[in-house]
Amino acid sequence: MALSLSVSRTMGLLQMRSTTHIGRRSIALLGGRYDGGSNTSRLLNSNLFGSRSFHSTRKMASEYEEEKVIIDEINKKLTPDDINHAKLLRNIGISAHIDSGKTTFTERVLYYTGRIKAIHEVRGRDNVGAKMDSMDLEREKGITIQSAATYCSWDKDNKSYQFNLIDTPGHIDFTIEVERALRVLDGAVLVVCAVSGVQSQTVTVDNQMRRYNVPRVTFINKMDRMGADPFRAIEQLNLKLKIPAAAVQIPIGSESELKGIVDLINNEAVFSEGSNGEILRKEPIPADLVDLATEKRKLLIETLADVDDEMAEIFLEEKEPTVEEIKGAIRRATIARKFSPVLMGSALANTGIQPVLDAIVDYLPNPSEVLNTALDVAHEEKKVNLIPSVQEPFVGLAFKLEEGKYGQLTYIRVYQGRLRKGSFITNIQNGKKVKVSRLVRMHSEEMEDVEEVGSGEICATFGIDCASGNTFTDG
């Protein structure tokens, strides 16, 4: 079975067109043939376009409720293997205003997940530099210029979760790199400086996340700096970004006295110890923080009651919600893009990073919880919902191109089916069929050869003549 698609969403991407499909990932298909079986009609001569729009929280919530019905129907068609694979996969981006500490945060993520063996700082004295800043100019200037992809795994509740992670630039001059990344990601971590709060590029990144309907968890970084005020930053998230946000943690100490965080959901204190904060010690909440923790936990529950029906019922009945009920409400509201849980710490001080990894698992969606909709322009743009199953025909989007020593490196997000080394895929923009001679996973500038990648994953390949935004299928 052959499927043809080509994606175009925004900002200088190929073949722009308007669309009435709002609040979901819309894809229009041209050129080629698709036989998706009972789940879709046959798609002929199609070209894939994606479109997302800005919405108020209420409007986006309404749109997601419509999406959820479709997603549930799609998931009924997935095999148990597809479901298990998706549940353990997260595609996330790290985004923020410049100098908020994204790359420093990412460096800690790679260290705590075991992807790297030592921590190197942006503009560090060892002249090595952070792993995700692979360009000489990035290491010289201390800023991220191009988005960099990697993958890692995080163990939680005796399960190993796989993260495809993209570290994006924070400078406005390189915002197109953020666009390219967010259009293919399922969730994001929005990093906010505890001192500066919401800044100009924070607003830009927020708009991009809304445009592509990307749910986010928020991490307030630099809690060890003088003038850090996480609650002012949270107030700015609510007022400037207009998204309901509430703390799920409070700091133990601040500025140079930062020692750890209080987990408001589990009602416990967490201290980061060891040479690089790799050891977490949990204790009862310090006596001087009990009142503040109680106040902020109550505020968290009240905020959740405003955006989640199940929590609203518990709140109105004046019951104390359980840990599972709070986490369930946060997950539902976050995926529905009605709420953002706020965590805090300091990447440079190696404090509060591991809880963010847990939050990515607990609150951000897996590929089977995101709706990707195709538009069959050969049949009056009839909607076709892509199914994140390896049993379906392959559909992939080339979202980023990079010139390397082996030629053009093409980054591909697999939306449906699987991509195998040695297989032939068709670029529906020009109709050319090409062979996938090499298939790799990226770890910044390093590559690891793989034989195949499944639905929902991100990979890269060489030797393909295409443009950013082209869609590939197996027919």
mmCIF file of N, CA and C in Angstrom, residues 95-97 99-102 189-199 202 216-223 229-230 232-234 236-237 241 342-345:
data_model
loop_
_atom_site.group_PDB
_atom_site.id
_atom_site.type_symbol
_atom_site.label_atom_id
_atom_site.label_comp_id
_atom_site.label_asym_id
_atom_site.label_seq_id
_atom_site.Cartn_x
_atom_site.Cartn_y
_atom_site.Cartn_z
ATOM 1 N N SER A 95 12.286 24.552 25.409
ATOM 2 C CA SER A 95 12.176 25.883 24.810
ATOM 3 C C SER A 95 12.155 26.955 25.883
ATOM 4 N N ALA A 96 12.657 28.161 25.534
ATOM 5 C CA ALA A 96 12.694 29.258 26.499
ATOM 6 C C ALA A 96 13.246 30.511 25.844
ATOM 7 N N HIS A 97 13.204 31.601 26.586
ATOM 8 C CA HIS A 97 13.901 32.823 26.216
ATOM 9 C C HIS A 97 15.413 32.565 26.316
ATOM 10 N N ASP A 99 19.162 32.555 27.340
ATOM 11 C CA ASP A 99 19.844 32.612 28.638
ATOM 12 C C ASP A 99 18.950 32.241 29.821
ATOM 13 N N SER A 100 17.921 31.447 29.557
ATOM 14 C CA SER A 100 17.097 30.944 30.665
ATOM 15 C C SER A 100 17.630 29.623 31.210
ATOM 16 N N GLY A 101 18.597 29.046 30.508
ATOM 17 C CA GLY A 101 19.231 27.820 30.994
ATOM 18 C C GLY A 101 18.739 26.551 30.345
ATOM 19 N N LYS A 102 18.250 26.629 29.104
ATOM 20 C CA LYS A 102 17.750 25.433 28.399
ATOM 21 C C LYS A 102 18.838 24.392 28.210
ATOM 22 N N VAL A 189 8.980 21.213 27.467
ATOM 23 C CA VAL A 189 9.314 21.799 28.761
ATOM 24 C C VAL A 189 9.625 23.263 28.503
ATOM 25 N N LEU A 190 8.822 24.147 29.088
ATOM 26 C CA LEU A 190 9.048 25.581 28.971
ATOM 27 C C LEU A 190 9.897 26.017 30.161
ATOM 28 N N VAL A 191 11.110 26.482 29.871
ATOM 29 C CA VAL A 191 12.030 26.906 30.926
ATOM 30 C C VAL A 191 11.891 28.410 31.124
ATOM 31 N N VAL A 192 11.673 28.819 32.363
ATOM 32 C CA VAL A 192 11.493 30.232 32.700
ATOM 33 C C VAL A 192 12.512 30.614 33.765
ATOM 34 N N CYS A 193 13.136 31.763 33.609
ATOM 35 C CA CYS A 193 14.110 32.244 34.588
ATOM 36 C C CYS A 193 13.391 32.744 35.835
ATOM 37 N N ALA A 194 13.850 32.312 37.011
ATOM 38 C CA ALA A 194 13.215 32.704 38.267
ATOM 39 C C ALA A 194 13.414 34.176 38.579
ATOM 40 N N VAL A 195 14.430 34.792 37.988
ATOM 41 C CA VAL A 195 14.705 36.204 38.233
ATOM 42 C C VAL A 195 13.960 37.085 37.230
ATOM 43 N N SER A 196 14.100 36.770 35.967
ATOM 44 C CA SER A 196 13.515 37.605 34.905
ATOM 45 C C SER A 196 12.060 37.271 34.618
ATOM 46 N N GLY A 197 11.639 36.052 34.935
ATOM 47 C CA GLY A 197 10.258 35.665 34.703
ATOM 48 C C GLY A 197 9.943 35.514 33.226
ATOM 49 N N VAL A 198 8.710 35.843 32.847
ATOM 50 C CA VAL A 198 8.270 35.747 31.454
ATOM 51 C C VAL A 198 8.861 36.901 30.668
ATOM 52 N N GLN A 199 9.638 36.585 29.626
ATOM 53 C CA GLN A 199 10.303 37.582 28.798
ATOM 54 C C GLN A 199 9.751 37.540 27.379
ATOM 55 N N THR A 202 9.868 34.289 25.649
ATOM 56 C CA THR A 202 8.982 33.343 26.309
ATOM 57 C C THR A 202 7.595 33.434 25.702
ATOM 58 N N ARG A 216 2.574 21.667 27.645
ATOM 59 C CA ARG A 216 3.874 21.890 28.250
ATOM 60 C C ARG A 216 3.834 21.754 29.762
ATOM 61 N N VAL A 217 4.970 21.349 30.318
ATOM 62 C CA VAL A 217 5.220 21.529 31.744
ATOM 63 C C VAL A 217 6.217 22.677 31.840
ATOM 64 N N THR A 218 6.155 23.419 32.928
ATOM 65 C CA THR A 218 7.013 24.597 33.081
ATOM 66 C C THR A 218 8.036 24.346 34.175
ATOM 67 N N PHE A 219 9.278 24.702 33.887
ATOM 68 C CA PHE A 219 10.348 24.579 34.866
ATOM 69 C C PHE A 219 10.928 25.958 35.124
ATOM 70 N N ILE A 220 10.807 26.429 36.372
ATOM 71 C CA ILE A 220 11.387 27.717 36.756
ATOM 72 C C ILE A 220 12.821 27.470 37.197
ATOM 73 N N ASN A 221 13.742 27.933 36.378
ATOM 74 C CA ASN A 221 15.166 27.667 36.551
ATOM 75 C C ASN A 221 15.849 28.832 37.273
ATOM 76 N N LYS A 222 17.069 28.620 37.636
ATOM 77 C CA LYS A 222 17.926 29.632 38.261
ATOM 78 C C LYS A 222 17.393 30.079 39.620
ATOM 79 N N MET A 223 16.864 29.124 40.383
ATOM 80 C CA MET A 223 16.389 29.431 41.725
ATOM 81 C C MET A 223 17.522 29.763 42.682
ATOM 82 N N ASP A 229 12.384 34.668 42.316
ATOM 83 C CA ASP A 229 11.031 34.710 42.884
ATOM 84 C C ASP A 229 10.120 33.838 42.017
ATOM 85 N N PRO A 230 9.971 32.558 42.340
ATOM 86 C CA PRO A 230 9.190 31.650 41.498
ATOM 87 C C PRO A 230 7.707 31.995 41.450
ATOM 88 N N ARG A 232 6.313 34.987 41.604
ATOM 89 C CA ARG A 232 6.108 36.087 40.662
ATOM 90 C C ARG A 232 6.118 35.557 39.234
ATOM 91 N N ALA A 233 7.021 34.609 38.942
ATOM 92 C CA ALA A 233 7.074 34.006 37.608
ATOM 93 C C ALA A 233 5.779 33.265 37.295
ATOM 94 N N ILE A 234 5.227 32.558 38.278
ATOM 95 C CA ILE A 234 3.969 31.836 38.061
ATOM 96 C C ILE A 234 2.828 32.815 37.804
ATOM 97 N N GLN A 236 3.125 35.668 36.386
ATOM 98 C CA GLN A 236 3.313 36.150 35.018
ATOM 99 C C GLN A 236 2.862 35.113 34.001
ATOM 100 N N LEU A 237 3.057 33.827 34.289
ATOM 101 C CA LEU A 237 2.569 32.783 33.399
ATOM 102 C C LEU A 237 1.060 32.892 33.233
ATOM 103 N N LEU A 241 0.887 34.950 29.733
ATOM 104 C CA LEU A 241 0.670 33.854 28.778
ATOM 105 C C LEU A 241 -0.773 33.375 28.787
ATOM 106 N N VAL A 342 3.871 23.592 37.292
ATOM 107 C CA VAL A 342 5.112 24.357 37.401
ATOM 108 C C VAL A 342 6.037 23.698 38.414
ATOM 109 N N LEU A 343 7.226 23.328 37.945
ATOM 110 C CA LEU A 343 8.271 22.791 38.804
ATOM 111 C C LEU A 343 9.383 23.817 38.906
ATOM 112 N N MET A 344 10.289 23.638 39.853
ATOM 113 C CA MET A 344 11.329 24.645 40.030
ATOM 114 C C MET A 344 12.620 24.036 40.552
ATOM 115 N N GLY A 345 13.691 24.768 40.354
ATOM 116 C CA GLY A 345 15.000 24.289 40.787
ATOM 117 C C GLY A 345 16.095 25.088 40.114
#
